[in-house]
Amino acid sequence: MRDFTFQNGTKILFGRAAEERVGAETAPLAATVLLHYGGGSVKRSGLYDRIAASLADAAVDVVELGGVQPNPRLSLVERGIELGRRERIGLVLAVGGGSVIDSAKAIALGIPASCGVWDFFEGISKPERALPVGVVLTLPAAGSETSPVSVITNEEGLYKRGFRNGLLRPRFALLNPELTFSLPADQTRFGAVDMLAHVMERYFTNEADVELTDRLCEATMKTIIANLPRALARPDDYAARAELMWASTIAHNDLLDTGREGDWASHRIEHELSALYDVAHGAGLAVVFPAWMDHVVGHDLRRFAQFAHRVWDVEPDFFDMERTAREGIARFRAFLRSCGLATTLKELSIGDDRFDEMARKAVEKGPVGTFVPLGEEDVRAVLERCR
Ligand code: NZQ
Ligand code: ZN
């Protein structure tokens, strides 16, 4: 096991009516907030009005900026920075899913900065400060509610890039599973795949002696696998929605990679797909992750066989570890399909004409992944397996 530092300072309030605490949680941190949201689901559900009322009760002034699109864009972030500076806001409040939260984080980073915010995503500058961010989560998926990461798409050149810094961890996250009853089935599916992917990126490691985090990863994956079908069958199943919502946070709050090194090649490759084709992150991962597994399974048959046995209940074949390993990948794909997810690019109407471009962009800053570092040819080979 590696040495590590683990610090996650996000205060989490979980449960029914958690969002009604928003005024009380915000007031000690800021007198004026930028209320940031997406394309309108929060208005349709009535959540926006409840948030506004809670902030008004706590005497917090509100400046609003809606319109965040899935795969959030840099141009709106820049508008938010301008608006936030002009109105002297003290906190960015994200009400939505990963895209809204990531956009809010980038605005919070950009407001006090002396350089352009994209410089941070490019690694040209390092931030010294950021405004605090608060979250009311409506979609369990990206784990951005407690992660120190923001993922933004720069429309110029279609670059989708993540930036990780402790300053980005939200100060508080209000998690009410009831807010997810209104999710369309596709968003529920995509969200669950993203959570599974966050665990698997950490699970496939070269680090030895990581028994506890292996077991925590396996428990989280099994919980997601058990509860996704329940939430799809009955969208207002509180118990299933609550398990998924907590899993979203647990999968990506960095606890599961304590003492180990994550891989992240599948995420890097998927971000190229989202950047060029604007596919939902989870939809892209359902295609890329099993293809990545097919590509790297030979690197550590023992780990893949463990995944097969402990997560997918495959009976181990002690004389043929590869068979066990491959059966695990087959069951993972079958599960995705049984939940209504596409597992090929063809089903997403994506052809092979831009594989070279995606492979080149994915490795622009060097090979991707640590379990098996992938160069341009390997990324291309993974994309070939996605067809
Ligand atoms: O925009 P509105 O109208 O609100 O609708 C949204 C949006 O269309 C809708 N939605 C959200 N909550 C709803 C709802 N509809 C009905 N009822 C609700 N309760 O869902 C749609 C998708 O929302 P989005 O925020 O884009 O989804 P998600 O949470 O999956 O976030 C995806 C983004 O997060 C990034 C991804 O790359 C992608 O850009 N990621 C961020 C990470 C991080 N910051 O740590 C890590 C992840 O690996 C990921 O890369
Ligand atoms: Zn993800």
Short mmCIF file of C-alpha atoms and ligand atoms in Angstrom, two decimals:
data_model
loop_
_atom_site.label_atom_id
_atom_site.label_comp_id
_atom_site.label_asym_id
_atom_site.label_seq_id
_atom_site.Cartn_x
_atom_site.Cartn_y
_atom_site.Cartn_z
CA MET A 1 0.00 0.00 0.00
CA ARG A 2 1.25 3.50 -0.85
CA ASP A 3 1.62 6.36 1.59
CA PHE A 4 -1.20 8.84 1.23
CA THR A 5 -2.84 12.01 2.48
CA PHE A 6 -6.62 11.99 2.56
CA GLN A 7 -8.59 15.13 3.25
CA ASN A 8 -12.14 15.70 2.13
CA GLY A 9 -13.59 18.76 3.76
CA THR A 10 -17.00 18.86 2.09
CA LYS A 11 -19.81 18.98 4.63
CA ILE A 12 -22.55 16.60 3.51
CA LEU A 13 -26.18 16.83 4.53
CA PHE A 14 -28.02 13.77 3.28
CA GLY A 15 -31.71 13.00 3.28
CA ARG A 16 -35.22 14.25 2.68
CA ALA A 17 -35.50 18.05 2.60
CA ALA A 18 -31.70 18.50 2.76
CA GLU A 19 -32.02 21.34 0.21
CA GLU A 20 -34.01 23.41 2.69
CA ARG A 21 -30.78 23.91 4.64
CA VAL A 22 -29.25 25.86 1.77
CA GLY A 23 -29.85 29.31 3.27
CA ALA A 24 -28.48 28.33 6.66
CA GLU A 25 -25.37 26.73 5.13
CA THR A 26 -24.71 29.64 2.77
CA ALA A 27 -25.28 32.64 5.05
CA PRO A 28 -22.08 32.23 7.15
CA LEU A 29 -20.00 32.03 3.95
CA ALA A 30 -21.37 34.83 1.73
CA ALA A 31 -23.82 37.71 1.59
CA THR A 32 -24.36 37.41 -2.19
CA VAL A 33 -24.29 34.19 -4.23
CA LEU A 34 -24.30 33.28 -7.87
CA LEU A 35 -27.10 30.74 -8.26
CA HIS A 36 -25.98 28.53 -11.14
CA TYR A 37 -28.20 25.93 -12.83
CA GLY A 38 -28.82 24.09 -16.10
CA GLY A 39 -31.42 24.02 -18.81
CA GLY A 40 -34.53 24.28 -16.67
CA SER A 41 -35.21 21.00 -14.84
CA VAL A 42 -34.81 22.84 -11.51
CA LYS A 43 -37.49 25.34 -12.49
CA ARG A 44 -39.90 22.67 -13.71
CA SER A 45 -39.54 20.65 -10.51
CA GLY A 46 -40.10 23.62 -8.21
CA LEU A 47 -36.66 23.19 -6.65
CA TYR A 48 -35.53 26.62 -7.83
CA ASP A 49 -38.33 28.32 -5.88
CA ARG A 50 -37.53 26.37 -2.71
CA ILE A 51 -33.84 27.31 -2.96
CA ALA A 52 -34.67 30.96 -3.59
CA ALA A 53 -37.02 31.00 -0.58
CA SER A 54 -34.44 29.42 1.72
CA LEU A 55 -31.78 31.95 0.63
CA ALA A 56 -34.20 34.84 1.08
CA ASP A 57 -35.07 33.61 4.59
CA ALA A 58 -31.37 33.67 5.44
CA ALA A 59 -30.99 37.20 3.98
CA VAL A 60 -28.63 36.01 1.21
CA ASP A 61 -28.78 38.06 -2.02
CA VAL A 62 -28.96 36.13 -5.28
CA VAL A 63 -27.55 36.78 -8.75
CA GLU A 64 -28.55 34.03 -11.15
CA LEU A 65 -27.01 32.38 -14.18
CA GLY A 66 -28.77 29.40 -15.77
CA GLY A 67 -28.19 27.66 -19.07
CA VAL A 68 -25.40 25.21 -18.26
CA GLN A 69 -25.38 22.52 -20.95
CA PRO A 70 -24.30 18.92 -20.40
CA ASN A 71 -20.55 18.89 -21.19
CA PRO A 72 -20.34 22.44 -19.80
CA ARG A 73 -18.80 25.10 -22.01
CA LEU A 74 -16.02 27.58 -21.32
CA SER A 75 -17.96 30.48 -22.85
CA LEU A 76 -20.65 30.29 -20.12
CA VAL A 77 -17.96 29.96 -17.45
CA GLU A 78 -16.42 33.20 -18.74
CA ARG A 79 -19.80 34.93 -18.60
CA GLY A 80 -20.20 33.72 -15.02
CA ILE A 81 -16.78 35.08 -14.07
CA GLU A 82 -17.64 38.49 -15.50
CA LEU A 83 -21.02 38.55 -13.80
CA GLY A 84 -19.65 37.33 -10.48
CA ARG A 85 -16.92 39.99 -10.44
CA ARG A 86 -19.38 42.75 -11.32
CA GLU A 87 -21.87 41.69 -8.64
CA ARG A 88 -19.16 40.96 -6.03
CA ILE A 89 -20.48 37.53 -5.23
CA GLY A 90 -18.95 35.56 -2.36
CA LEU A 91 -19.97 31.98 -3.23
CA VAL A 92 -21.10 30.03 -6.30
CA LEU A 93 -24.11 27.82 -5.59
CA ALA A 94 -24.55 24.94 -8.04
CA VAL A 95 -28.03 23.44 -8.27
CA GLY A 96 -27.90 20.49 -10.64
CA GLY A 97 -25.71 17.62 -11.82
CA GLY A 98 -22.02 17.31 -12.64
CA SER A 99 -22.10 19.82 -15.48
CA VAL A 100 -23.58 22.59 -13.34
CA ILE A 101 -21.21 21.83 -10.46
CA ASP A 102 -18.16 21.77 -12.74
CA SER A 103 -19.18 25.05 -14.35
CA ALA A 104 -19.68 26.57 -10.88
CA LYS A 105 -16.23 25.39 -9.79
CA ALA A 106 -14.59 26.95 -12.85
CA ILE A 107 -16.39 30.25 -12.20
CA ALA A 108 -15.27 30.15 -8.54
CA LEU A 109 -11.71 29.60 -9.74
CA GLY A 110 -11.81 32.31 -12.38
CA ILE A 111 -13.28 35.19 -10.34
CA PRO A 112 -10.20 35.89 -8.16
CA ALA A 113 -7.67 34.86 -10.85
CA SER A 114 -5.36 37.26 -12.66
CA CYS A 115 -5.06 34.95 -15.71
CA GLY A 116 -7.67 33.37 -17.98
CA VAL A 117 -9.36 30.40 -16.28
CA TRP A 118 -8.49 28.03 -19.16
CA ASP A 119 -4.79 28.47 -18.28
CA PHE A 120 -5.44 26.35 -15.19
CA PHE A 121 -6.98 23.56 -17.29
CA GLU A 122 -3.98 23.71 -19.63
CA GLY A 123 -1.55 23.54 -16.72
CA ILE A 124 -0.03 26.93 -17.66
CA SER A 125 -0.91 28.58 -14.31
CA LYS A 126 -1.61 27.41 -10.75
CA PRO A 127 -4.43 28.96 -8.75
CA GLU A 128 -3.86 30.45 -5.33
CA ARG A 129 -7.45 31.10 -4.41
CA ALA A 130 -11.00 30.21 -5.37
CA LEU A 131 -14.37 31.32 -4.08
CA PRO A 132 -16.28 28.72 -2.07
CA VAL A 133 -18.74 26.50 -3.92
CA GLY A 134 -21.95 25.04 -2.49
CA VAL A 135 -23.95 22.22 -4.09
CA VAL A 136 -27.55 21.05 -4.22
CA LEU A 137 -27.24 17.78 -6.14
CA THR A 138 -29.99 16.66 -8.54
CA LEU A 139 -28.17 13.92 -10.44
CA PRO A 140 -25.93 11.28 -8.84
CA ALA A 141 -23.22 10.50 -11.38
CA ALA A 142 -20.05 12.55 -11.70
CA GLY A 143 -19.26 12.73 -8.00
CA SER A 144 -18.40 16.39 -8.47
CA GLU A 145 -20.35 17.18 -5.28
CA THR A 146 -17.24 16.28 -3.24
CA SER A 147 -14.48 15.94 -5.85
CA PRO A 148 -11.68 18.49 -6.32
CA VAL A 149 -12.18 18.34 -10.10
CA SER A 150 -13.86 20.45 -12.76
CA VAL A 151 -14.28 19.22 -16.35
CA ILE A 152 -14.93 21.89 -18.99
CA THR A 153 -15.18 21.92 -22.79
CA ASN A 154 -13.41 24.69 -24.66
CA GLU A 155 -15.44 25.21 -27.83
CA GLU A 156 -12.31 26.51 -29.55
CA GLY A 157 -10.64 23.34 -30.80
CA LEU A 158 -13.18 21.14 -29.00
CA TYR A 159 -10.98 20.33 -26.04
CA LYS A 160 -12.59 18.73 -22.98
CA ARG A 161 -10.19 18.97 -20.06
CA GLY A 162 -10.31 18.23 -16.36
CA PHE A 163 -8.56 20.30 -13.71
CA ARG A 164 -7.89 18.93 -10.21
CA ASN A 165 -7.06 21.12 -7.22
CA GLY A 166 -8.08 20.95 -3.56
CA LEU A 167 -9.42 24.52 -3.79
CA LEU A 168 -12.27 23.14 -5.91
CA ARG A 169 -13.79 20.85 -3.31
CA PRO A 170 -17.26 22.18 -2.49
CA ARG A 171 -17.74 23.54 1.04
CA PHE A 172 -21.09 21.82 1.39
CA ALA A 173 -23.22 19.38 -0.56
CA LEU A 174 -26.92 18.88 0.09
CA LEU A 175 -28.06 15.43 -1.06
CA ASN A 176 -31.77 14.66 -1.12
CA PRO A 177 -32.50 11.42 -3.03
CA GLU A 178 -36.08 12.57 -3.68
CA LEU A 179 -34.70 15.24 -6.04
CA THR A 180 -33.63 12.42 -8.36
CA PHE A 181 -37.12 10.88 -8.80
CA SER A 182 -37.65 13.13 -11.82
CA LEU A 183 -34.54 11.97 -13.68
CA PRO A 184 -35.11 10.60 -17.18
CA ALA A 185 -34.21 6.88 -17.39
CA ASP A 186 -31.22 7.65 -19.59
CA GLN A 187 -29.69 10.05 -17.06
CA THR A 188 -30.20 7.45 -14.33
CA ARG A 189 -28.37 4.85 -16.47
CA PHE A 190 -25.56 7.17 -17.54
CA GLY A 191 -25.07 8.31 -13.96
CA ALA A 192 -24.73 4.75 -12.66
CA VAL A 193 -22.19 3.90 -15.36
CA ASP A 194 -20.13 6.95 -14.44
CA MET A 195 -20.11 5.88 -10.78
CA LEU A 196 -19.08 2.33 -11.70
CA ALA A 197 -16.37 3.79 -13.91
CA HIS A 198 -15.03 5.95 -11.07
CA VAL A 199 -14.66 2.85 -8.94
CA MET A 200 -13.16 0.74 -11.74
CA GLU A 201 -10.60 3.41 -12.63
CA ARG A 202 -9.33 2.97 -9.07
CA TYR A 203 -9.83 -0.80 -8.86
CA PHE A 204 -7.52 -1.60 -11.76
CA THR A 205 -4.21 -0.71 -10.16
CA ASN A 206 -0.72 -2.16 -10.09
CA GLU A 207 -0.43 -1.51 -6.37
CA ALA A 208 -0.15 -4.67 -4.23
CA ASP A 209 -1.64 -5.15 -0.74
CA VAL A 210 -4.70 -2.95 -1.06
CA GLU A 211 -7.20 -5.40 0.39
CA LEU A 212 -9.36 -2.91 2.29
CA THR A 213 -9.84 -0.53 -0.64
CA ASP A 214 -10.38 -3.50 -3.00
CA ARG A 215 -13.24 -4.62 -0.75
CA LEU A 216 -14.66 -1.10 -0.43
CA CYS A 217 -14.59 -0.80 -4.23
CA GLU A 218 -16.32 -4.15 -4.65
CA ALA A 219 -19.05 -3.21 -2.14
CA THR A 220 -19.66 0.07 -3.94
CA MET A 221 -19.85 -1.62 -7.35
CA LYS A 222 -22.23 -4.32 -6.08
CA THR A 223 -24.47 -1.66 -4.56
CA ILE A 224 -24.69 0.24 -7.83
CA ILE A 225 -25.30 -2.97 -9.80
CA ALA A 226 -28.13 -3.98 -7.43
CA ASN A 227 -29.84 -0.61 -7.31
CA LEU A 228 -29.72 0.67 -10.89
CA PRO A 229 -32.34 -1.86 -12.11
CA ARG A 230 -34.54 -0.97 -9.10
CA ALA A 231 -34.39 2.75 -9.82
CA LEU A 232 -35.12 2.12 -13.50
CA ALA A 233 -38.12 -0.06 -12.65
CA ARG A 234 -39.53 2.38 -10.08
CA PRO A 235 -38.13 5.93 -10.37
CA ASP A 236 -39.57 6.96 -6.99
CA ASP A 237 -37.99 4.07 -5.06
CA TYR A 238 -36.40 6.14 -2.28
CA ALA A 239 -34.21 3.31 -1.00
CA ALA A 240 -32.70 2.63 -4.43
CA ARG A 241 -32.25 6.34 -5.19
CA ALA A 242 -30.60 6.88 -1.81
CA GLU A 243 -28.10 4.04 -2.40
CA LEU A 244 -27.24 5.46 -5.82
CA MET A 245 -26.86 8.98 -4.52
CA TRP A 246 -24.51 7.96 -1.73
CA ALA A 247 -22.60 5.70 -4.14
CA SER A 248 -22.03 8.69 -6.44
CA THR A 249 -20.19 10.47 -3.65
CA ILE A 250 -18.35 7.43 -2.27
CA ALA A 251 -17.17 6.45 -5.75
CA HIS A 252 -15.38 9.72 -6.32
CA ASN A 253 -14.51 11.38 -3.01
CA ASP A 254 -10.99 9.89 -3.14
CA LEU A 255 -11.52 7.44 -0.26
CA LEU A 256 -11.44 4.48 -2.64
CA ASP A 257 -8.04 5.33 -4.02
CA THR A 258 -6.27 5.79 -0.72
CA GLY A 259 -3.06 3.77 -0.84
CA ARG A 260 -3.35 2.95 -4.53
CA GLU A 261 -2.95 4.56 -7.93
CA GLY A 262 -5.91 4.90 -10.29
CA ASP A 263 -5.75 4.37 -14.04
CA TRP A 264 -8.09 6.92 -15.74
CA ALA A 265 -7.33 5.98 -19.36
CA SER A 266 -11.00 5.17 -20.06
CA HIS A 267 -12.01 8.61 -18.79
CA ARG A 268 -9.41 10.35 -20.95
CA ILE A 269 -10.58 8.46 -24.03
CA GLU A 270 -14.24 9.13 -23.24
CA HIS A 271 -13.58 12.85 -22.85
CA GLU A 272 -12.38 12.89 -26.46
CA LEU A 273 -15.68 11.31 -27.53
CA SER A 274 -17.73 13.83 -25.51
CA ALA A 275 -15.67 16.72 -26.88
CA LEU A 276 -16.20 15.78 -30.55
CA TYR A 277 -19.66 14.24 -30.48
CA ASP A 278 -21.25 15.80 -27.37
CA VAL A 279 -22.31 12.37 -26.09
CA ALA A 280 -23.26 12.07 -22.42
CA HIS A 281 -20.21 11.11 -20.35
CA GLY A 282 -21.82 7.94 -18.95
CA ALA A 283 -23.03 6.85 -22.38
CA GLY A 284 -19.49 7.14 -23.70
CA LEU A 285 -18.05 5.24 -20.73
CA ALA A 286 -20.46 2.31 -21.30
CA VAL A 287 -18.77 1.85 -24.67
CA VAL A 288 -15.16 2.68 -23.80
CA PHE A 289 -14.72 0.89 -20.47
CA PRO A 290 -15.44 -2.68 -21.59
CA ALA A 291 -13.36 -2.07 -24.74
CA TRP A 292 -10.47 -0.88 -22.58
CA MET A 293 -10.84 -4.04 -20.47
CA ASP A 294 -10.64 -6.23 -23.56
CA HIS A 295 -7.46 -4.38 -24.54
CA VAL A 296 -5.62 -4.66 -21.21
CA VAL A 297 -7.01 -7.86 -19.63
CA GLY A 298 -3.79 -9.79 -20.28
CA HIS A 299 -1.79 -7.34 -18.18
CA ASP A 300 -3.14 -8.74 -14.88
CA LEU A 301 -5.38 -11.78 -15.28
CA ARG A 302 -5.44 -12.30 -11.54
CA ARG A 303 -6.99 -8.86 -10.88
CA PHE A 304 -9.54 -9.28 -13.66
CA ALA A 305 -10.42 -12.76 -12.34
CA GLN A 306 -10.93 -11.26 -8.87
CA PHE A 307 -13.21 -8.62 -10.41
CA ALA A 308 -15.14 -11.39 -12.19
CA HIS A 309 -15.52 -13.53 -9.11
CA ARG A 310 -16.20 -10.93 -6.41
CA VAL A 311 -18.24 -8.40 -8.41
CA TRP A 312 -19.95 -10.55 -11.06
CA ASP A 313 -20.16 -13.85 -9.13
CA VAL A 314 -18.25 -15.80 -11.78
CA GLU A 315 -17.26 -19.25 -10.53
CA PRO A 316 -13.44 -19.17 -10.70
CA ASP A 317 -11.80 -21.61 -13.14
CA PHE A 318 -8.50 -22.32 -11.38
CA PHE A 319 -7.07 -24.02 -14.47
CA ASP A 320 -7.94 -21.16 -16.80
CA MET A 321 -7.70 -17.75 -15.18
CA GLU A 322 -8.15 -16.00 -18.51
CA ARG A 323 -11.54 -17.64 -18.97
CA THR A 324 -12.68 -16.35 -15.56
CA ALA A 325 -11.31 -12.88 -16.34
CA ARG A 326 -13.03 -12.68 -19.72
CA GLU A 327 -16.32 -13.96 -18.30
CA GLY A 328 -16.27 -11.03 -15.87
CA ILE A 329 -15.96 -8.55 -18.73
CA ALA A 330 -18.74 -10.38 -20.63
CA ARG A 331 -21.06 -10.13 -17.59
CA PHE A 332 -20.25 -6.43 -17.18
CA ARG A 333 -21.23 -5.82 -20.83
CA ALA A 334 -24.35 -7.95 -20.47
CA PHE A 335 -25.37 -5.96 -17.37
CA LEU A 336 -24.99 -2.68 -19.23
CA ARG A 337 -27.10 -3.98 -22.10
CA SER A 338 -29.75 -5.38 -19.74
CA CYS A 339 -30.08 -1.85 -18.29
CA GLY A 340 -30.68 -0.41 -21.77
CA LEU A 341 -27.19 0.96 -22.43
CA ALA A 342 -25.44 0.90 -25.78
CA THR A 343 -21.99 -0.72 -25.76
CA THR A 344 -20.83 0.13 -29.30
CA LEU A 345 -20.12 3.42 -31.06
CA LYS A 346 -22.30 2.28 -33.93
CA GLU A 347 -25.33 2.36 -31.65
CA LEU A 348 -24.42 5.96 -30.76
CA SER A 349 -24.22 6.73 -34.51
CA ILE A 350 -20.49 7.45 -34.26
CA GLY A 351 -18.26 6.27 -37.12
CA ASP A 352 -14.54 5.59 -37.26
CA ASP A 353 -13.52 8.65 -39.28
CA ARG A 354 -12.12 10.64 -36.34
CA PHE A 355 -10.31 7.88 -34.43
CA ASP A 356 -6.90 9.30 -35.40
CA GLU A 357 -7.82 12.77 -34.17
CA MET A 358 -9.17 11.46 -30.84
CA ALA A 359 -6.12 9.25 -30.28
CA ARG A 360 -3.76 12.14 -31.02
CA LYS A 361 -5.59 14.54 -28.70
CA ALA A 362 -5.88 12.00 -25.87
CA VAL A 363 -2.09 11.59 -25.63
CA GLU A 364 -1.15 15.21 -26.28
CA LYS A 365 0.29 15.49 -22.76
CA GLY A 366 1.81 11.99 -22.76
CA PRO A 367 0.52 8.40 -22.45
CA VAL A 368 -2.81 7.92 -20.67
CA GLY A 369 -3.40 5.46 -17.84
CA THR A 370 -1.13 3.94 -15.23
CA PHE A 371 -2.37 0.32 -14.97
CA VAL A 372 -1.25 0.02 -18.57
CA PRO A 373 0.06 3.33 -20.00
CA LEU A 374 -1.48 3.76 -23.46
CA GLY A 375 0.20 5.61 -26.31
CA GLU A 376 -1.52 6.89 -29.46
CA GLU A 377 -1.60 3.47 -31.14
CA ASP A 378 -3.11 1.81 -28.07
CA VAL A 379 -5.81 4.49 -27.74
CA ARG A 380 -6.62 3.93 -31.39
CA ALA A 381 -6.79 0.19 -30.77
CA VAL A 382 -9.22 0.73 -27.86
CA LEU A 383 -11.38 2.90 -30.13
CA GLU A 384 -11.31 0.13 -32.77
CA ARG A 385 -12.72 -2.23 -30.14
CA CYS A 386 -15.55 0.28 -29.49
CA ARG A 387 -16.88 0.20 -33.07
O1 NZQ B 1 -29.92 21.06 -17.51
P1 NZQ B 1 -31.10 20.52 -16.81
O2 NZQ B 1 -32.40 21.01 -17.36
O3 NZQ B 1 -31.03 20.68 -15.31
O4 NZQ B 1 -31.15 18.95 -17.12
C1 NZQ B 1 -30.09 18.07 -16.77
C2 NZQ B 1 -29.21 17.68 -17.96
O5 NZQ B 1 -29.88 17.79 -19.17
C3 NZQ B 1 -30.69 16.75 -16.38
N1 NZQ B 1 -31.05 16.67 -14.97
C4 NZQ B 1 -30.23 16.84 -13.89
N2 NZQ B 1 -30.90 16.62 -12.76
C5 NZQ B 1 -32.19 16.34 -13.10
C6 NZQ B 1 -32.28 16.38 -14.50
N3 NZQ B 1 -33.45 16.14 -15.15
C7 NZQ B 1 -34.53 15.85 -14.39
N4 NZQ B 1 -34.48 15.76 -13.05
C8 NZQ B 1 -33.34 15.98 -12.36
N5 NZQ B 1 -33.30 15.84 -11.03
O6 NZQ B 1 -29.67 15.80 -16.63
C9 NZQ B 1 -28.92 16.21 -17.77
C10 NZQ B 1 -27.46 15.88 -17.59
O7 NZQ B 1 -26.88 16.62 -16.57
P2 NZQ B 1 -25.28 16.66 -16.36
O8 NZQ B 1 -25.02 17.56 -15.21
O9 NZQ B 1 -24.61 16.95 -17.65
O10 NZQ B 1 -24.92 15.14 -15.99
P3 NZQ B 1 -23.83 14.52 -15.06
O11 NZQ B 1 -24.15 14.76 -13.63
O12 NZQ B 1 -23.69 13.14 -15.53
O13 NZQ B 1 -22.49 15.35 -15.35
C11 NZQ B 1 -21.72 15.07 -16.47
C12 NZQ B 1 -20.51 15.96 -16.54
O14 NZQ B 1 -19.62 15.75 -15.42
C13 NZQ B 1 -18.29 15.53 -15.89
C14 NZQ B 1 -18.54 14.84 -17.20
O15 NZQ B 1 -17.41 14.81 -18.03
C15 NZQ B 1 -19.69 15.67 -17.78
O16 NZQ B 1 -19.19 16.84 -18.38
N6 NZQ B 1 -17.49 14.80 -14.88
C16 NZQ B 1 -17.09 15.50 -13.80
C17 NZQ B 1 -16.29 14.95 -12.83
C18 NZQ B 1 -15.85 15.72 -11.66
N7 NZQ B 1 -16.06 17.02 -11.66
O17 NZQ B 1 -15.27 15.20 -10.69
C19 NZQ B 1 -15.80 13.56 -12.93
C20 NZQ B 1 -16.51 12.75 -13.95
O18 NZQ B 1 -15.68 11.71 -14.34
C21 NZQ B 1 -16.97 13.48 -15.15
O19 NZQ B 1 -15.94 13.61 -16.11
ZN ZN B 2 -16.67 10.10 -14.85
#
